[in-house]
Amino acid sequence: MRESQGCLVKAISIEGLSARLGNKDVLTAVDLELARGEWLNVIGANGAGKTTLLRCILGSVGYEGRIDISGLSEEGALSRARMIAYVPQVPVIPPGMAVIDYVLLGRTPHRGAFAADSEHDLSVAATVLDRLDLHGFSNREVNTLSGGERQRVVMARALAQETPILLLDEPTTALDLGHQQDVLDLIDDLRHERGLTVLATLHDLTLAARYGERIAVLADGGVAITGEPAEVLTVPLIAQHFRANVRIIDDPAGPVIVPVANRSDRETP
């Protein structure tokens, strides 16, 4: 976490957040804070409200309560887009759009929707494509790529926004193991280089333990617990909130969560 003159500098402060989708109360009492430069992973069972939480912060879902974004001087989609980049689980990609053009959409908040791409815009886009192992894909149509390649292109667009806050909704779902590491390592590098604040949702609990500084568990509409990975990822907590039987291996880089098969109801050959 970053500090200034001995005091914690907050990037995001959430208090009493409630959100309703249709007839369902998804979030009812969320209190959460992120320090500037911190990486916080949000975990929870399916339907716990992880995506809704990110969309509330983004301003795309109505809510009650308070969300304060440090540095956000005025409301509006453009102002938020200069402060917050978002990688959704299911991105909307215009048909026929080339990779380079899609990534350059990340520069729109800085130059306007109809302004020409500057040399800086092109340089930023080229840099993130290179760092995400996409340098040879610039002229390919996004929709012709594999799922993992598309996911990296969506990540490239978000990184091209050069915002101080990055929201990631299951960013590694479509990626193979090597590219999962590449993407998360790159985000961590940028976090340290630029003081980037990262809020991510992850299903993979081992990745959640190894990347980031704290974990928050969403359950029953609120935050059940927050803390360092070793404090949060325990066998009883995982059994309670995920109904999963696991074994935890202590490792210097963070806990390793290993599923344990329940074979008691199987016949012995």
Short mmCIF file of C-alpha atoms in Angstrom, two decimals:
data_model
loop_
_atom_site.label_atom_id
_atom_site.label_comp_id
_atom_site.label_asym_id
_atom_site.label_seq_id
_atom_site.Cartn_x
_atom_site.Cartn_y
_atom_site.Cartn_z
CA MET A 1 0.00 0.00 0.00
CA ARG A 2 1.10 3.53 -0.65
CA GLU A 3 1.47 6.05 2.11
CA SER A 4 1.81 9.81 2.13
CA GLN A 5 3.35 11.51 5.13
CA GLY A 6 2.52 8.47 7.23
CA CYS A 7 -1.17 8.48 6.25
CA LEU A 8 -2.94 5.99 4.03
CA VAL A 9 -4.04 7.60 0.77
CA LYS A 10 -7.40 6.19 -0.29
CA ALA A 11 -8.08 5.54 -3.96
CA ILE A 12 -11.59 4.08 -3.50
CA SER A 13 -13.82 4.36 -0.46
CA ILE A 14 -17.17 2.49 -0.37
CA GLU A 15 -19.68 2.86 2.43
CA GLY A 16 -23.13 1.29 2.82
CA LEU A 17 -23.31 0.24 -0.83
CA SER A 18 -26.54 -1.43 -1.93
CA ALA A 19 -27.53 -2.46 -5.45
CA ARG A 20 -30.63 -4.12 -6.81
CA LEU A 21 -30.89 -5.91 -10.16
CA GLY A 22 -34.46 -6.62 -11.20
CA ASN A 23 -36.23 -7.98 -8.14
CA LYS A 24 -33.05 -9.14 -6.41
CA ASP A 25 -30.97 -7.31 -3.82
CA VAL A 26 -27.48 -8.21 -4.99
CA LEU A 27 -25.50 -5.97 -2.64
CA THR A 28 -26.96 -4.78 0.64
CA ALA A 29 -24.24 -3.39 2.88
CA VAL A 30 -20.79 -3.22 1.32
CA ASP A 31 -18.06 -1.28 3.10
CA LEU A 32 -14.64 -1.41 1.46
CA GLU A 33 -11.55 0.75 1.02
CA LEU A 34 -8.56 0.54 -1.30
CA ALA A 35 -5.36 2.46 -0.78
CA ARG A 36 -3.72 4.17 -3.72
CA GLY A 37 -1.37 1.69 -5.37
CA GLU A 38 -2.98 -1.33 -3.69
CA TRP A 39 -4.13 -4.54 -5.40
CA LEU A 40 -7.24 -6.04 -3.82
CA ASN A 41 -8.85 -9.26 -5.06
CA VAL A 42 -12.56 -9.86 -4.48
CA ILE A 43 -13.68 -13.47 -4.29
CA GLY A 44 -16.99 -15.15 -3.60
CA ALA A 45 -19.39 -17.79 -4.83
CA ASN A 46 -21.25 -17.37 -8.12
CA GLY A 47 -23.95 -14.73 -7.69
CA ALA A 48 -22.27 -13.07 -4.72
CA GLY A 49 -22.24 -9.70 -6.49
CA LYS A 50 -18.61 -9.40 -7.58
CA THR A 51 -19.38 -8.07 -11.07
CA THR A 52 -22.11 -5.80 -9.73
CA LEU A 53 -19.63 -4.28 -7.29
CA LEU A 54 -17.23 -3.41 -10.12
CA ARG A 55 -20.03 -1.97 -12.24
CA CYS A 56 -21.19 0.22 -9.35
CA ILE A 57 -17.68 1.64 -9.05
CA LEU A 58 -17.63 2.14 -12.81
CA GLY A 59 -20.95 4.00 -12.60
CA SER A 60 -22.82 1.70 -14.99
CA VAL A 61 -25.21 0.31 -12.35
CA GLY A 62 -27.46 2.33 -10.07
CA TYR A 63 -26.82 2.02 -6.36
CA GLU A 64 -27.48 3.49 -2.94
CA GLY A 65 -24.72 4.40 -0.53
CA ARG A 66 -21.44 6.17 -1.12
CA ILE A 67 -18.54 5.53 -3.50
CA ASP A 68 -15.71 8.06 -3.40
CA ILE A 69 -13.05 7.92 -6.13
CA SER A 70 -9.91 9.88 -5.33
CA GLY A 71 -9.15 12.40 -8.07
CA LEU A 72 -12.61 12.25 -9.66
CA SER A 73 -13.37 15.95 -9.90
CA GLU A 74 -16.74 15.72 -11.63
CA GLU A 75 -19.37 13.12 -12.50
CA GLY A 76 -19.89 11.82 -16.00
CA ALA A 77 -18.78 8.89 -18.14
CA LEU A 78 -15.83 10.75 -19.66
CA SER A 79 -14.46 11.84 -16.30
CA ARG A 80 -14.72 8.29 -14.95
CA ALA A 81 -13.07 6.89 -18.09
CA ARG A 82 -10.04 9.09 -17.41
CA MET A 83 -9.82 7.64 -13.90
CA ILE A 84 -11.02 4.04 -14.26
CA ALA A 85 -10.36 1.36 -16.88
CA TYR A 86 -12.49 -1.78 -16.87
CA VAL A 87 -11.92 -5.27 -18.25
CA PRO A 88 -15.31 -7.03 -18.32
CA GLN A 89 -15.92 -10.77 -18.42
CA VAL A 90 -17.87 -10.47 -21.68
CA PRO A 91 -16.63 -7.48 -23.70
CA VAL A 92 -18.64 -5.94 -26.54
CA ILE A 93 -16.43 -5.86 -29.63
CA PRO A 94 -17.70 -4.14 -32.80
CA PRO A 95 -17.69 -6.55 -35.76
CA GLY A 96 -14.90 -6.11 -38.28
CA MET A 97 -12.74 -3.97 -35.98
CA ALA A 98 -8.98 -4.42 -36.21
CA VAL A 99 -6.96 -5.05 -33.06
CA ILE A 100 -5.07 -1.75 -33.26
CA ASP A 101 -8.31 0.24 -33.70
CA TYR A 102 -9.92 -1.52 -30.76
CA VAL A 103 -6.93 -0.85 -28.51
CA LEU A 104 -6.89 2.80 -29.58
CA LEU A 105 -10.46 3.14 -28.27
CA GLY A 106 -8.75 3.19 -24.87
CA ARG A 107 -7.26 6.55 -25.80
CA THR A 108 -10.70 8.14 -26.47
CA PRO A 109 -11.14 9.69 -22.98
CA HIS A 110 -7.88 11.62 -23.47
CA ARG A 111 -8.41 12.92 -27.01
CA GLY A 112 -12.17 12.90 -27.67
CA ALA A 113 -14.25 10.57 -29.82
CA PHE A 114 -13.57 12.23 -33.18
CA ALA A 115 -9.99 13.50 -32.81
CA ALA A 116 -7.21 11.90 -34.82
CA ASP A 117 -4.81 9.51 -33.11
CA SER A 118 -1.67 11.30 -31.99
CA GLU A 119 1.85 9.90 -32.07
CA HIS A 120 1.57 9.39 -28.32
CA ASP A 121 -1.69 7.45 -28.74
CA LEU A 122 -0.08 5.17 -31.32
CA SER A 123 3.01 4.71 -29.15
CA VAL A 124 0.94 3.75 -26.10
CA ALA A 125 -1.09 1.24 -28.12
CA ALA A 126 2.02 -0.31 -29.68
CA THR A 127 3.69 -0.63 -26.28
CA VAL A 128 0.81 -2.45 -24.59
CA LEU A 129 0.34 -4.75 -27.60
CA ASP A 130 4.01 -5.66 -27.43
CA ARG A 131 3.94 -6.26 -23.67
CA LEU A 132 0.90 -8.53 -24.04
CA ASP A 133 2.55 -10.57 -26.81
CA LEU A 134 0.17 -9.17 -29.44
CA HIS A 135 2.58 -7.17 -31.62
CA GLY A 136 1.88 -9.35 -34.68
CA PHE A 137 -1.91 -9.02 -34.38
CA SER A 138 -2.40 -5.29 -35.02
CA ASN A 139 -4.20 -5.64 -38.35
CA ARG A 140 -6.18 -8.78 -37.50
CA GLU A 141 -9.90 -8.46 -36.85
CA VAL A 142 -10.56 -8.96 -33.14
CA ASN A 143 -13.40 -11.40 -33.78
CA THR A 144 -11.06 -13.74 -35.70
CA LEU A 145 -8.85 -14.30 -32.67
CA SER A 146 -9.02 -17.10 -30.15
CA GLY A 147 -10.71 -16.50 -26.80
CA GLY A 148 -7.39 -16.02 -25.03
CA GLU A 149 -6.09 -13.66 -27.68
CA ARG A 150 -9.28 -11.59 -27.52
CA GLN A 151 -8.97 -11.40 -23.74
CA ARG A 152 -5.47 -10.00 -24.06
CA VAL A 153 -6.67 -7.45 -26.62
CA VAL A 154 -9.39 -6.30 -24.21
CA MET A 155 -6.73 -5.99 -21.53
CA ALA A 156 -4.58 -3.98 -23.93
CA ARG A 157 -7.41 -1.52 -24.53
CA ALA A 158 -7.83 -1.02 -20.77
CA LEU A 159 -4.11 -0.50 -20.22
CA ALA A 160 -3.99 1.97 -23.12
CA GLN A 161 -6.37 4.21 -21.15
CA GLU A 162 -3.51 4.92 -18.73
CA THR A 163 -5.88 5.37 -15.81
CA PRO A 164 -4.83 5.34 -12.15
CA ILE A 165 -7.49 2.70 -11.32
CA LEU A 166 -7.97 -0.65 -13.06
CA LEU A 167 -11.03 -2.89 -12.53
CA LEU A 168 -10.64 -6.49 -13.68
CA ASP A 169 -13.56 -8.92 -13.87
CA GLU A 170 -12.16 -12.46 -14.12
CA PRO A 171 -9.28 -11.31 -16.36
CA THR A 172 -7.67 -14.75 -16.70
CA THR A 173 -10.74 -16.87 -17.52
CA ALA A 174 -9.90 -17.52 -21.20
CA LEU A 175 -6.13 -17.57 -20.83
CA ASP A 176 -3.75 -20.52 -20.70
CA LEU A 177 -1.44 -20.81 -17.71
CA GLY A 178 1.50 -19.01 -19.31
CA HIS A 179 -0.56 -16.03 -20.45
CA GLN A 180 -2.32 -15.87 -17.07
CA GLN A 181 1.09 -15.30 -15.51
CA ASP A 182 2.14 -12.86 -18.24
CA VAL A 183 -0.97 -10.70 -17.85
CA LEU A 184 -0.96 -10.65 -14.06
CA ASP A 185 2.80 -10.03 -13.91
CA LEU A 186 2.39 -7.12 -16.33
CA ILE A 187 -0.38 -5.60 -14.22
CA ASP A 188 1.78 -5.95 -11.12
CA ASP A 189 4.73 -4.34 -12.92
CA LEU A 190 2.55 -1.40 -14.01
CA ARG A 191 1.17 -1.12 -10.49
CA HIS A 192 4.65 -0.53 -9.15
CA GLU A 193 5.76 1.64 -12.07
CA ARG A 194 2.72 3.93 -12.10
CA GLY A 195 1.15 3.52 -8.67
CA LEU A 196 -1.79 1.75 -10.32
CA THR A 197 -4.68 0.76 -8.04
CA VAL A 198 -6.13 -2.64 -8.97
CA LEU A 199 -9.45 -4.18 -7.95
CA ALA A 200 -9.97 -7.64 -9.45
CA THR A 201 -12.46 -10.46 -9.16
CA LEU A 202 -10.97 -13.93 -9.47
CA HIS A 203 -12.33 -17.47 -9.30
CA ASP A 204 -8.89 -19.03 -9.02
CA LEU A 205 -8.12 -18.76 -5.32
CA THR A 206 -4.43 -19.56 -5.73
CA LEU A 207 -4.02 -16.70 -8.20
CA ALA A 208 -5.98 -14.47 -5.82
CA ALA A 209 -3.48 -15.39 -3.10
CA ARG A 210 -0.37 -14.83 -5.19
CA TYR A 211 -1.27 -11.55 -6.85
CA GLY A 212 -2.32 -8.58 -4.78
CA GLU A 213 -1.99 -7.65 -1.15
CA ARG A 214 -5.44 -8.27 0.29
CA ILE A 215 -8.50 -10.39 -0.37
CA ALA A 216 -12.13 -9.50 0.31
CA VAL A 217 -14.83 -12.18 0.44
CA LEU A 218 -18.30 -11.20 -0.74
CA ALA A 219 -21.18 -13.13 0.79
CA ASP A 220 -24.82 -12.42 1.68
CA GLY A 221 -24.70 -9.01 0.02
CA GLY A 222 -21.74 -7.68 1.99
CA VAL A 223 -18.06 -8.15 2.76
CA ALA A 224 -17.69 -11.17 5.02
CA ILE A 225 -13.98 -10.71 5.68
CA THR A 226 -10.94 -8.87 4.34
CA GLY A 227 -7.30 -9.52 5.05
CA GLU A 228 -4.05 -10.92 3.74
CA PRO A 229 -4.35 -14.16 1.75
CA ALA A 230 -3.08 -16.41 4.53
CA GLU A 231 -5.64 -14.92 6.92
CA VAL A 232 -8.60 -15.21 4.56
CA LEU A 233 -7.96 -18.40 2.61
CA THR A 234 -8.46 -21.04 5.27
CA VAL A 235 -10.06 -24.47 4.95
CA PRO A 236 -13.10 -23.55 7.11
CA LEU A 237 -13.73 -20.27 5.26
CA ILE A 238 -13.51 -21.92 1.85
CA ALA A 239 -15.85 -24.68 2.99
CA GLN A 240 -18.32 -22.11 4.33
CA HIS A 241 -18.41 -19.73 1.37
CA PHE A 242 -17.62 -22.03 -1.56
CA ARG A 243 -18.90 -25.38 -0.25
CA ALA A 244 -15.58 -26.83 -1.35
CA ASN A 245 -13.33 -29.43 0.23
CA VAL A 246 -9.73 -28.26 -0.15
CA ARG A 247 -6.25 -28.69 1.18
CA ILE A 248 -4.00 -25.64 1.61
CA ILE A 249 -0.27 -25.84 0.97
CA ASP A 250 1.82 -23.13 2.60
CA ASP A 251 4.22 -21.55 0.14
CA PRO A 252 6.42 -18.44 0.48
CA ALA A 253 4.62 -16.85 -2.49
CA GLY A 254 1.19 -17.42 -0.93
CA PRO A 255 -1.22 -20.26 -0.12
CA VAL A 256 -1.82 -22.92 -2.78
CA ILE A 257 -5.43 -24.14 -2.82
CA VAL A 258 -5.77 -27.80 -3.83
CA PRO A 259 -9.25 -29.34 -4.33
CA VAL A 260 -9.74 -32.63 -2.52
CA ALA A 261 -11.99 -35.12 -4.31
CA ASN A 262 -14.73 -36.60 -2.15
CA ARG A 263 -14.65 -40.28 -3.07
CA SER A 264 -16.65 -41.59 -0.13
CA ASP A 265 -19.72 -42.21 -2.28
CA ARG A 266 -17.86 -44.07 -5.02
CA GLU A 267 -17.64 -47.81 -5.25
CA THR A 268 -14.26 -49.36 -4.81
CA PRO A 269 -13.39 -51.49 -7.85
#
